[in-house]
CSV table of N, CA and C in Angstrom, one decimal:
chain,number,residue,atom,x,y,z
A,1,MET,N,159.8,160.1,-10.4
A,1,MET,CA,160.6,159.8,-11.6
A,1,MET,C,160.5,158.3,-11.8
A,2,PRO,N,160.5,157.9,-13.1
A,2,PRO,CA,160.4,156.4,-13.4
A,2,PRO,C,161.7,155.7,-12.9
A,3,VAL,N,161.5,154.5,-12.6
A,3,VAL,CA,162.7,153.6,-12.3
A,3,VAL,C,162.8,152.7,-13.4
A,4,ILE,N,164.0,152.7,-14.1
A,4,ILE,CA,164.2,151.9,-15.3
A,4,ILE,C,165.4,151.0,-15.0
A,5,ASN,N,165.2,149.7,-15.1
A,5,ASN,CA,166.3,148.8,-14.8
A,5,ASN,C,167.0,149.1,-13.4
A,6,GLY,N,166.1,149.4,-12.4
A,6,GLY,CA,166.6,149.7,-11.1
A,6,GLY,C,167.2,151.1,-10.8
A,7,LYS,N,167.2,152.0,-11.8
A,7,LYS,CA,167.8,153.3,-11.6
A,7,LYS,C,166.7,154.4,-11.8
A,8,LYS,N,166.7,155.3,-10.9
A,8,LYS,CA,165.7,156.5,-11.1
A,8,LYS,C,166.2,157.4,-12.2
A,9,LEU,N,165.4,157.5,-13.2
A,9,LEU,CA,165.8,158.3,-14.4
A,9,LEU,C,164.7,159.4,-14.7
A,10,PRO,N,164.8,160.6,-14.0
A,10,PRO,CA,163.8,161.6,-14.2
A,10,PRO,C,163.7,162.1,-15.6
A,11,SER,N,164.7,162.1,-16.4
A,11,SER,CA,164.7,162.7,-17.7
A,11,SER,C,163.8,162.0,-18.7
A,12,PHE,N,163.3,160.8,-18.3
A,12,PHE,CA,162.5,160.0,-19.2
A,12,PHE,C,161.0,160.0,-18.8
A,13,SER,N,160.6,160.8,-17.8
A,13,SER,CA,159.2,161.0,-17.4
A,13,SER,C,158.5,161.6,-18.6
A,14,GLY,N,157.3,161.0,-19.0
A,14,GLY,CA,156.6,161.5,-20.1
A,14,GLY,C,156.9,160.9,-21.4
A,15,PHE,N,158.0,160.1,-21.5
A,15,PHE,CA,158.3,159.4,-22.7
A,15,PHE,C,157.4,158.1,-22.8
A,16,SER,N,157.1,157.7,-24.0
A,16,SER,CA,156.5,156.4,-24.2
A,16,SER,C,157.7,155.4,-24.1
A,17,VAL,N,157.3,154.1,-23.8
A,17,VAL,CA,158.3,153.1,-23.8
A,17,VAL,C,159.0,153.0,-25.1
A,18,LYS,N,158.3,153.2,-26.2
A,18,LYS,CA,159.0,153.2,-27.6
A,18,LYS,C,160.0,154.3,-27.7
A,19,GLU,N,159.7,155.5,-27.2
A,19,GLU,CA,160.6,156.6,-27.3
A,19,GLU,C,161.8,156.3,-26.4
A,20,TYR,N,161.6,155.8,-25.2
A,20,TYR,CA,162.8,155.4,-24.4
A,20,TYR,C,163.7,154.4,-25.0
A,21,LEU,N,163.1,153.3,-25.6
A,21,LEU,CA,163.8,152.3,-26.2
A,21,LEU,C,164.6,152.8,-27.4
A,22,SER,N,164.0,153.7,-28.2
A,22,SER,CA,164.7,154.3,-29.3
A,22,SER,C,165.9,155.2,-28.9
A,23,SER,N,165.6,155.9,-27.8
A,23,SER,CA,166.7,156.8,-27.3
A,23,SER,C,167.9,156.1,-26.8
A,24,GLN,N,167.7,154.8,-26.4
A,24,GLN,CA,168.8,154.0,-25.8
A,24,GLN,C,169.3,153.0,-26.8
A,25,ASN,N,168.8,153.1,-28.1
A,25,ASN,CA,169.3,152.2,-29.2
A,25,ASN,C,169.0,150.7,-28.9
A,26,PHE,N,167.9,150.4,-28.2
A,26,PHE,CA,167.6,149.0,-28.1
A,26,PHE,C,167.1,148.4,-29.4
A,27,ASP,N,167.4,147.2,-29.7
A,27,ASP,CA,166.8,146.5,-30.8
A,27,ASP,C,165.6,145.8,-30.3
A,28,GLU,N,164.4,146.3,-30.7
A,28,GLU,CA,163.1,145.9,-30.2
A,28,GLU,C,162.9,144.4,-30.5
A,29,ARG,N,163.6,143.8,-31.5
A,29,ARG,CA,163.4,142.4,-31.8
A,29,ARG,C,164.1,141.5,-30.8
A,30,ARG,N,165.0,142.1,-30.0
A,30,ARG,CA,165.8,141.3,-29.1
A,30,ARG,C,165.6,141.6,-27.6
A,31,ILE,N,164.5,142.1,-27.3
A,31,ILE,CA,164.2,142.5,-25.9
A,31,ILE,C,162.9,142.0,-25.4
A,32,ALA,N,162.7,142.0,-24.1
A,32,ALA,CA,161.4,141.9,-23.4
A,32,ALA,C,161.3,143.0,-22.5
A,33,VAL,N,160.1,143.6,-22.4
A,33,VAL,CA,159.8,144.8,-21.6
A,33,VAL,C,158.7,144.5,-20.6
A,34,GLU,N,159.1,144.8,-19.3
A,34,GLU,CA,158.1,144.7,-18.2
A,34,GLU,C,157.8,146.1,-17.7
A,35,TYR,N,156.5,146.4,-17.7
A,35,TYR,CA,156.1,147.8,-17.3
A,35,TYR,C,155.1,147.6,-16.1
A,36,ASN,N,155.6,148.1,-15.0
A,36,ASN,CA,154.8,148.0,-13.7
A,36,ASN,C,154.3,146.6,-13.5
A,37,GLY,N,155.2,145.6,-13.7
A,37,GLY,CA,154.9,144.2,-13.3
A,37,GLY,C,154.3,143.4,-14.4
A,38,SER,N,154.0,144.0,-15.6
A,38,SER,CA,153.3,143.2,-16.7
A,38,SER,C,154.2,143.3,-17.9
A,39,ILE,N,154.3,142.2,-18.6
A,39,ILE,CA,155.0,142.1,-19.9
A,39,ILE,C,154.2,142.9,-20.9
A,40,VAL,N,154.9,143.8,-21.7
A,40,VAL,CA,154.3,144.6,-22.7
A,40,VAL,C,154.6,144.0,-24.1
A,41,GLN,N,153.6,143.9,-24.9
A,41,GLN,CA,153.8,143.5,-26.3
A,41,GLN,C,154.4,144.7,-27.1
A,42,GLU,N,155.2,144.3,-28.1
A,42,GLU,CA,155.8,145.4,-28.9
A,42,GLU,C,154.8,146.4,-29.5
A,43,LYS,N,153.6,145.9,-29.9
A,43,LYS,CA,152.6,146.7,-30.5
A,43,LYS,C,152.1,147.8,-29.5
A,44,ASP,N,152.3,147.6,-28.2
A,44,ASP,CA,151.8,148.5,-27.1
A,44,ASP,C,152.9,149.5,-26.6
A,45,TYR,N,154.1,149.4,-27.1
A,45,TYR,CA,155.2,150.3,-26.6
A,45,TYR,C,154.8,151.7,-26.7
A,46,GLU,N,154.2,152.1,-27.8
A,46,GLU,CA,153.8,153.5,-28.0
A,46,GLU,C,152.8,154.0,-27.0
A,47,ASN,N,151.9,153.1,-26.5
A,47,ASN,CA,150.8,153.5,-25.6
A,47,ASN,C,151.2,153.6,-24.1
A,48,CYS,N,152.4,153.0,-23.8
A,48,CYS,CA,152.8,153.0,-22.4
A,48,CYS,C,153.7,154.2,-22.1
A,49,ILE,N,153.2,155.1,-21.3
A,49,ILE,CA,153.9,156.4,-21.0
A,49,ILE,C,154.5,156.3,-19.6
A,50,LEU,N,155.7,156.6,-19.5
A,50,LEU,CA,156.5,156.6,-18.2
A,50,LEU,C,156.1,157.8,-17.3
A,51,HIS,N,155.6,157.4,-16.1
A,51,HIS,CA,155.2,158.5,-15.2
A,51,HIS,C,155.9,158.3,-13.9
A,52,GLU,N,155.7,159.2,-13.0
A,52,GLU,CA,156.3,159.2,-11.6
A,52,GLU,C,156.0,157.8,-11.0
A,53,ASP,N,157.1,157.2,-10.5
A,53,ASP,CA,157.0,155.9,-9.7
A,53,ASP,C,156.7,154.7,-10.6
A,54,ASP,N,156.7,154.8,-11.9
A,54,ASP,CA,156.5,153.7,-12.8
A,54,ASP,C,157.8,152.8,-12.7
A,55,GLN,N,157.7,151.5,-12.9
A,55,GLN,CA,158.8,150.6,-13.0
A,55,GLN,C,158.9,150.0,-14.4
A,56,LEU,N,160.1,150.1,-14.9
A,56,LEU,CA,160.3,149.6,-16.3
A,56,LEU,C,161.5,148.7,-16.2
A,57,GLU,N,161.4,147.5,-16.7
A,57,GLU,CA,162.6,146.6,-16.8
A,57,GLU,C,162.7,146.2,-18.3
A,58,VAL,N,163.9,146.3,-18.8
A,58,VAL,CA,164.2,145.9,-20.2
A,58,VAL,C,165.2,144.8,-20.1
A,59,VAL,N,164.9,143.7,-20.7
A,59,VAL,CA,165.8,142.5,-20.7
A,59,VAL,C,166.2,142.3,-22.2
A,60,THR,N,167.5,142.2,-22.4
A,60,THR,CA,168.1,141.9,-23.7
A,60,THR,C,168.4,140.5,-23.9
A,61,PHE,N,168.0,139.9,-25.0
A,61,PHE,CA,168.3,138.5,-25.3
A,61,PHE,C,169.7,138.4,-26.0
A,62,VAL,N,170.5,137.5,-25.6
A,62,VAL,CA,171.8,137.3,-26.3
A,62,VAL,C,172.0,135.9,-26.7
A,63,GLY,N,172.6,135.6,-27.8
A,63,GLY,CA,172.8,134.3,-28.2
A,63,GLY,C,174.2,133.8,-27.7
A,64,GLY,N,174.3,132.6,-27.7
A,64,GLY,CA,175.6,132.0,-27.3
A,64,GLY,C,175.6,130.5,-27.4
A,65,GLY,N,176.7,130.0,-27.1
A,65,GLY,CA,176.8,128.5,-27.2
A,65,GLY,C,177.7,127.9,-26.3
């Protein structure tokens, strides 16, 4: 099962990164995605498919002052 932000989430195996992000209501303009140790460009989200033992990290940017 894929590990997403440190949690094993079997229900997302077979999803593309784009499908996962959409299902979790992430704003793709305000995040960075690391897939198996590499930063993924937004244009490639659809081509990255989550498989057994994949690692996905999603970091959200927040503004502040």
